[in-house]
mmCIF file of C-alpha atoms in Angstrom:
data_model
loop_
_atom_site.group_PDB
_atom_site.id
_atom_site.type_symbol
_atom_site.label_atom_id
_atom_site.label_comp_id
_atom_site.label_asym_id
_atom_site.label_seq_id
_atom_site.Cartn_x
_atom_site.Cartn_y
_atom_site.Cartn_z
ATOM 1 C CA MET A 3 116.454 116.051 47.013
ATOM 2 C CA LYS A 4 112.765 115.207 47.304
ATOM 3 C CA LEU A 5 110.604 112.430 48.670
ATOM 4 C CA ARG A 6 110.353 109.409 46.375
ATOM 5 C CA ARG A 7 107.009 109.277 44.578
ATOM 6 C CA GLU A 8 105.871 105.998 46.181
ATOM 7 C CA PHE A 9 106.152 107.505 49.662
ATOM 8 C CA GLY A 10 104.423 110.801 48.906
ATOM 9 C CA CYS A 11 100.940 109.435 49.617
ATOM 10 C CA PHE A 12 101.612 108.868 53.310
ATOM 11 C CA LYS A 13 100.461 111.388 55.908
ATOM 12 C CA VAL A 14 102.165 109.877 58.982
ATOM 13 C CA PHE A 15 105.738 108.578 59.046
ATOM 14 C CA ALA A 16 106.184 106.456 62.182
ATOM 15 C CA PHE A 17 109.870 106.021 62.994
ATOM 16 C CA ASP A 18 111.437 103.570 65.393
ATOM 17 C CA GLY A 19 114.404 104.987 67.313
ATOM 18 C CA ASP A 20 117.057 102.390 68.155
ATOM 19 C CA GLY A 21 118.723 101.152 64.976
ATOM 20 C CA VAL A 22 116.866 103.688 62.811
ATOM 21 C CA LEU A 23 117.622 107.194 64.120
ATOM 22 C CA TRP A 24 120.390 106.257 66.555
ATOM 23 C CA ARG A 25 122.500 103.343 67.700
ATOM 24 C CA GLY A 26 123.247 103.519 71.414
ATOM 25 C CA ARG A 27 124.196 107.176 71.877
ATOM 26 C CA THR A 28 125.372 107.651 68.293
ATOM 27 C CA PRO A 29 122.987 109.359 65.817
ATOM 28 C CA ILE A 30 122.463 107.726 62.415
ATOM 29 C CA LEU A 31 122.993 110.837 60.313
ATOM 30 C CA SER A 32 121.039 109.696 57.246
ATOM 31 C CA GLY A 33 117.955 109.278 59.434
ATOM 32 C CA ILE A 34 118.185 112.737 60.973
ATOM 33 C CA LYS A 35 118.497 114.434 57.583
ATOM 34 C CA VAL A 36 115.506 112.585 56.159
ATOM 35 C CA LEU A 37 113.333 113.177 59.217
ATOM 36 C CA ASN A 38 113.941 116.924 59.024
ATOM 37 C CA GLU A 39 113.179 116.883 55.284
ATOM 38 C CA LEU A 40 109.831 115.209 55.997
ATOM 39 C CA LEU A 41 109.007 117.876 58.569
ATOM 40 C CA CYS A 42 109.804 120.574 56.000
ATOM 41 C CA LEU A 43 107.405 118.860 53.582
ATOM 42 C CA GLY A 44 104.627 119.132 56.151
ATOM 43 C CA LYS A 45 104.449 115.408 56.877
ATOM 44 C CA THR A 46 103.459 114.197 60.348
ATOM 45 C CA VAL A 47 106.539 112.551 61.859
ATOM 46 C CA VAL A 48 106.172 110.470 65.023
ATOM 47 C CA LEU A 49 108.654 108.510 67.090
ATOM 48 C CA VAL A 50 107.353 105.081 68.146
ATOM 49 C CA THR A 51 109.845 103.253 70.317
ATOM 50 C CA ASN A 52 109.655 100.182 72.539
ATOM 51 C CA ASN A 53 112.505 101.572 74.627
ATOM 52 C CA SER A 54 111.059 102.492 78.032
ATOM 53 C CA THR A 55 114.187 103.890 79.674
ATOM 54 C CA LYS A 56 113.233 107.491 78.834
ATOM 55 C CA SER A 57 110.147 109.651 79.242
ATOM 56 C CA ARG A 58 108.689 111.644 76.366
ATOM 57 C CA GLU A 59 110.496 114.768 77.599
ATOM 58 C CA MET A 60 113.784 112.857 77.704
ATOM 59 C CA TYR A 61 113.292 111.654 74.136
ATOM 60 C CA GLN A 62 112.387 115.160 73.018
ATOM 61 C CA GLU A 63 115.666 116.438 74.468
ATOM 62 C CA THR A 64 117.615 113.550 72.898
ATOM 63 C CA LEU A 65 116.143 114.410 69.501
ATOM 64 C CA ARG A 66 116.785 118.117 69.999
ATOM 65 C CA LYS A 67 120.472 117.439 70.626
ATOM 66 C CA MET A 68 120.537 115.516 67.339
ATOM 67 C CA GLY A 69 119.036 118.492 65.507
ATOM 68 C CA ILE A 70 115.413 117.322 65.395
ATOM 69 C CA ASN A 71 112.636 119.448 66.893
ATOM 70 C CA LEU A 72 109.703 117.095 67.397
ATOM 71 C CA PRO A 73 106.584 118.138 69.362
ATOM 72 C CA LEU A 74 105.964 116.214 72.570
ATOM 73 C CA ALA A 75 102.624 115.070 71.150
ATOM 74 C CA ASN A 76 104.514 113.236 68.377
ATOM 75 C CA ILE A 77 106.573 111.062 70.730
ATOM 76 C CA TYR A 78 105.244 107.618 71.617
ATOM 77 C CA CYS A 79 107.566 105.616 73.853
ATOM 78 C CA SER A 80 106.423 102.470 75.637
ATOM 79 C CA SER A 81 106.896 104.189 79.018
ATOM 80 C CA TYR A 82 104.213 106.691 77.976
ATOM 81 C CA GLY A 83 102.042 103.940 76.501
ATOM 82 C CA VAL A 84 102.051 101.967 79.757
ATOM 83 C CA ALA A 85 101.147 105.080 81.761
ATOM 84 C CA VAL A 86 98.221 105.885 79.446
ATOM 85 C CA TYR A 87 96.975 102.292 79.497
ATOM 86 C CA LEU A 88 97.068 101.963 83.296
ATOM 87 C CA SER A 89 95.393 105.337 83.750
ATOM 88 C CA GLN A 90 92.648 104.450 81.265
ATOM 89 C CA HIS A 91 91.957 101.216 83.120
ATOM 90 C CA GLY A 92 91.797 102.738 86.603
ATOM 91 C CA TYR A 93 95.105 101.578 88.106
ATOM 92 C CA ARG A 94 96.540 103.980 90.671
ATOM 93 C CA SER A 95 99.689 102.232 91.903
ATOM 94 C CA ALA A 96 102.495 100.204 90.316
ATOM 95 C CA TYR A 97 105.644 98.359 91.304
ATOM 96 C CA VAL A 98 108.187 99.146 88.624
ATOM 97 C CA VAL A 99 111.033 97.069 87.267
ATOM 98 C CA GLY A 100 112.469 99.742 85.026
ATOM 99 C CA GLU A 101 114.325 103.010 84.854
ATOM 100 C CA ASP A 102 113.610 106.640 85.716
ATOM 101 C CA GLY A 103 111.895 107.530 82.431
ATOM 102 C CA LEU A 104 109.261 104.847 82.989
ATOM 103 C CA LYS A 105 108.661 105.938 86.569
ATOM 104 C CA GLU A 106 108.405 109.569 85.482
ATOM 105 C CA GLU A 107 105.650 108.818 82.968
ATOM 106 C CA LEU A 108 103.685 106.817 85.551
ATOM 107 C CA VAL A 109 103.885 109.577 88.142
ATOM 108 C CA LYS A 110 102.773 112.192 85.584
ATOM 109 C CA ALA A 111 99.727 110.000 84.879
ATOM 110 C CA GLY A 112 98.806 110.023 88.572
ATOM 111 C CA ILE A 113 100.067 106.510 89.302
ATOM 112 C CA LYS A 114 101.988 106.012 92.526
ATOM 113 C CA VAL A 115 105.207 104.028 92.262
ATOM 114 C CA LYS A 116 105.371 101.808 95.334
ATOM 115 C CA ARG A 117 106.381 98.366 96.560
ATOM 116 C CA LYS A 118 102.876 97.122 97.392
ATOM 117 C CA ALA A 119 100.850 97.921 94.291
ATOM 118 C CA GLU A 120 97.913 96.954 92.068
ATOM 119 C CA ALA A 121 100.081 96.511 88.993
ATOM 120 C CA VAL A 122 103.574 95.299 88.158
ATOM 121 C CA VAL A 123 105.225 97.168 85.282
ATOM 122 C CA VAL A 124 108.290 95.596 83.670
ATOM 123 C CA GLY A 125 110.565 97.353 81.212
ATOM 124 C CA MET A 126 114.229 97.710 80.387
ATOM 125 C CA ASP A 127 116.269 97.928 83.607
ATOM 126 C CA ARG A 128 120.041 98.117 83.361
ATOM 127 C CA LYS A 129 120.238 97.727 87.161
ATOM 128 C CA ILE A 130 118.086 94.611 87.308
ATOM 129 C CA SER A 131 118.582 92.493 90.442
ATOM 130 C CA TYR A 132 117.429 89.244 91.976
ATOM 131 C CA SER A 133 115.495 91.276 94.553
ATOM 132 C CA LYS A 134 113.504 93.138 91.866
ATOM 133 C CA ILE A 135 112.629 89.905 90.067
ATOM 134 C CA ALA A 136 111.579 88.301 93.368
ATOM 135 C CA THR A 137 109.392 91.233 94.431
ATOM 136 C CA ALA A 138 107.696 91.549 91.046
ATOM 137 C CA SER A 139 107.021 87.832 90.646
ATOM 138 C CA LYS A 140 105.664 87.550 94.200
ATOM 139 C CA LEU A 141 103.227 90.433 93.633
ATOM 140 C CA VAL A 142 101.946 88.774 90.451
ATOM 141 C CA ARG A 143 101.883 85.203 91.753
ATOM 142 C CA ASP A 144 100.716 85.706 95.343
ATOM 143 C CA GLN A 145 98.857 89.034 95.297
ATOM 144 C CA GLY A 146 97.266 88.848 91.847
ATOM 145 C CA ALA A 147 98.800 92.103 90.640
ATOM 146 C CA PHE A 148 98.101 93.107 87.047
ATOM 147 C CA PHE A 149 101.215 92.225 85.007
ATOM 148 C CA ILE A 150 102.098 94.622 82.170
ATOM 149 C CA ALA A 151 105.220 94.787 80.006
ATOM 150 C CA THR A 152 106.554 97.792 78.117
ATOM 151 C CA ASN A 153 107.820 95.446 75.405
ATOM 152 C CA ARG A 154 109.200 91.964 74.747
ATOM 153 C CA ASP A 155 112.303 92.823 72.727
ATOM 154 C CA ALA A 156 114.861 90.131 73.479
ATOM 155 C CA THR A 157 117.756 92.462 72.655
ATOM 156 C CA PHE A 158 118.509 96.083 71.798
ATOM 157 C CA PRO A 159 121.261 97.439 69.528
ATOM 158 C CA THR A 160 124.231 99.435 70.847
ATOM 159 C CA GLU A 161 127.510 100.619 69.385
ATOM 160 C CA LYS A 162 129.042 97.447 70.865
ATOM 161 C CA GLY A 163 126.467 95.036 69.484
ATOM 162 C CA GLU A 164 123.213 93.602 70.803
ATOM 163 C CA TYR A 165 122.584 93.566 74.559
ATOM 164 C CA PRO A 166 119.742 91.887 76.531
ATOM 165 C CA GLY A 167 116.479 93.804 76.230
ATOM 166 C CA ALA A 168 113.333 94.187 78.312
ATOM 167 C CA GLY A 169 112.005 90.890 76.992
ATOM 168 C CA SER A 170 114.715 88.968 78.816
ATOM 169 C CA ILE A 171 113.640 90.568 82.109
ATOM 170 C CA VAL A 172 109.940 89.989 81.386
ATOM 171 C CA ALA A 173 110.693 86.311 80.690
ATOM 172 C CA ALA A 174 112.503 85.870 84.011
ATOM 173 C CA ILE A 175 109.550 87.310 85.944
ATOM 174 C CA GLU A 176 107.047 85.227 83.956
ATOM 175 C CA VAL A 177 108.926 82.060 84.876
ATOM 176 C CA ALA A 178 109.153 82.988 88.557
ATOM 177 C CA ALA A 179 105.520 84.158 88.725
ATOM 178 C CA LYS A 180 104.273 81.134 86.748
ATOM 179 C CA LYS A 181 102.177 83.554 84.706
ATOM 180 C CA SER A 182 102.451 85.313 81.354
ATOM 181 C CA VAL A 183 102.053 89.071 81.097
ATOM 182 C CA ASP A 184 98.470 90.319 80.980
ATOM 183 C CA VAL A 185 99.322 93.043 78.460
ATOM 184 C CA ASN A 186 102.306 93.951 76.309
ATOM 185 C CA ILE A 187 102.192 97.621 75.267
ATOM 186 C CA GLY A 188 105.096 97.658 72.816
ATOM 187 C CA LYS A 189 105.331 96.673 69.175
ATOM 188 C CA PRO A 190 104.175 94.408 67.558
ATOM 189 C CA GLN A 191 101.049 95.055 69.635
ATOM 190 C CA PRO A 192 98.929 97.813 68.077
ATOM 191 C CA TYR A 193 98.245 99.909 71.196
ATOM 192 C CA MET A 194 100.694 102.767 70.551
ATOM 193 C CA PHE A 195 99.549 102.978 66.927
ATOM 194 C CA GLN A 196 95.941 103.177 68.085
ATOM 195 C CA LEU A 197 96.953 106.222 70.134
ATOM 196 C CA ILE A 198 98.679 107.707 67.085
ATOM 197 C CA MET A 199 95.682 107.195 64.822
ATOM 198 C CA LYS A 200 93.377 108.814 67.381
ATOM 199 C CA ASP A 201 95.706 111.721 68.224
ATOM 200 C CA HIS A 202 96.583 112.549 64.607
ATOM 201 C CA ASN A 203 93.286 111.647 62.936
ATOM 202 C CA ALA A 204 94.952 109.134 60.633
ATOM 203 C CA GLU A 205 93.758 105.969 58.941
ATOM 204 C CA PRO A 206 96.039 102.912 58.622
ATOM 205 C CA SER A 207 96.351 103.533 54.867
ATOM 206 C CA GLU A 208 97.858 106.968 55.635
ATOM 207 C CA ILE A 209 100.625 105.550 57.866
ATOM 208 C CA VAL A 210 103.988 104.051 56.976
ATOM 209 C CA VAL A 211 105.953 102.330 59.754
ATOM 210 C CA ILE A 212 109.746 102.557 59.521
ATOM 211 C CA GLY A 213 111.907 100.245 61.625
ATOM 212 C CA ASP A 214 114.795 97.811 61.828
ATOM 213 C CA ARG A 215 113.082 94.772 63.362
ATOM 214 C CA LEU A 216 110.885 92.332 61.474
ATOM 215 C CA GLU A 217 109.240 90.846 64.570
ATOM 216 C CA THR A 218 108.237 94.210 66.080
ATOM 217 C CA ASP A 219 108.173 97.138 63.629
ATOM 218 C CA ILE A 220 107.163 95.252 60.491
ATOM 219 C CA ALA A 221 104.795 92.930 62.366
ATOM 220 C CA ALA A 222 103.125 95.953 64.027
ATOM 221 C CA ALA A 223 102.487 97.536 60.621
ATOM 222 C CA LYS A 224 100.835 94.336 59.417
ATOM 223 C CA ARG A 225 98.597 94.206 62.502
ATOM 224 C CA ILE A 226 97.180 97.659 61.808
ATOM 225 C CA SER A 227 97.121 97.156 58.006
ATOM 226 C CA ALA A 228 99.711 99.895 57.384
ATOM 227 C CA LYS A 229 102.624 99.858 54.964
ATOM 228 C CA SER A 230 106.125 99.187 56.305
ATOM 229 C CA ILE A 231 109.741 100.005 55.523
ATOM 230 C CA LEU A 232 112.628 97.930 56.849
ATOM 231 C CA VAL A 233 115.914 99.833 57.106
ATOM 232 C CA LEU A 234 119.132 97.825 57.306
ATOM 233 C CA THR A 235 120.886 100.099 59.820
ATOM 234 C CA GLY A 236 119.837 98.121 62.895
ATOM 235 C CA VAL A 237 119.042 94.543 63.879
ATOM 236 C CA ALA A 238 117.568 92.887 60.763
ATOM 237 C CA LYS A 239 119.627 92.061 57.689
ATOM 238 C CA LYS A 240 118.400 91.458 54.153
ATOM 239 C CA GLU A 241 118.865 87.699 54.456
ATOM 240 C CA ASP A 242 116.611 87.669 57.546
ATOM 241 C CA VAL A 243 113.659 88.769 55.428
ATOM 242 C CA GLU A 244 113.750 85.560 53.376
ATOM 243 C CA LYS A 245 113.414 83.456 56.545
ATOM 244 C CA SER A 246 110.756 85.607 58.200
ATOM 245 C CA LEU A 247 106.970 85.469 57.939
ATOM 246 C CA GLU A 248 106.929 89.242 58.477
ATOM 247 C CA LYS A 249 107.656 90.743 55.071
ATOM 248 C CA PRO A 250 108.165 94.515 54.747
ATOM 249 C CA ASP A 251 106.647 96.410 51.847
ATOM 250 C CA TYR A 252 109.980 98.154 51.206
ATOM 251 C CA ILE A 253 113.598 97.469 52.151
ATOM 252 C CA LEU A 254 116.065 100.375 52.294
ATOM 253 C CA LYS A 255 119.804 100.319 52.919
ATOM 254 C CA ASP A 256 119.329 103.422 55.060
ATOM 255 C CA LEU A 257 116.827 106.256 55.329
ATOM 256 C CA SER A 258 118.535 108.341 52.668
ATOM 257 C CA GLU A 259 116.815 106.071 50.136
ATOM 258 C CA LEU A 260 113.473 107.644 51.071
ATOM 259 C CA LEU A 261 114.633 110.599 48.995
ATOM 260 C CA GLU A 262 115.615 110.933 45.354
#
């Protein structure tokens, strides 16, 4: 097995996680095999995920258990992206609606996680409560806190189907705060890809984005003028492409079709 000729020109292969490499806690075996083959070929493989529930170290361990050894520097989760963004822009405290991985990345970046804060960070939170929504919206509405989202995914795929995603929580806080987010870090916004291009010295023409969502993965590729591959192992189906404005450059049944 070898890489198909049309994909050989790419230097960086940017993989989404949910629906591409795993579904819930279940690995998608075709994806793992192909990812390891790319590493053997000397390609730069990066994980780019909107999921903010884990830190980079957590994702590295998740991948290791699946049989993938990816350097920490090649993992770009929205929890890390938010931490980098806030640090770059001088924020030193944040109220967090999110899980431990998000808080861990913020603390590592020197940002204090506290109730009275300069910024409100909203991500996926499987223990979301009325109290968290109230506190976050009040900070934004009444105290003028900077409002940043890890991503706006309405849903995320699991073994049991699609469940509400971070976007549903962001929307609730926007309504209560009477204000839209100031910044969204996750795809389709280009921020995490800008970090990748800088860190790995890559041009957009050298990157191919591989994902399962038209409105995030494929749209993100278009925004940075990179090529895109839609895999049909996650959210989007082939018939969705016909109705979408976001057209992938390639459509694959699963990642095994990267090889020949």
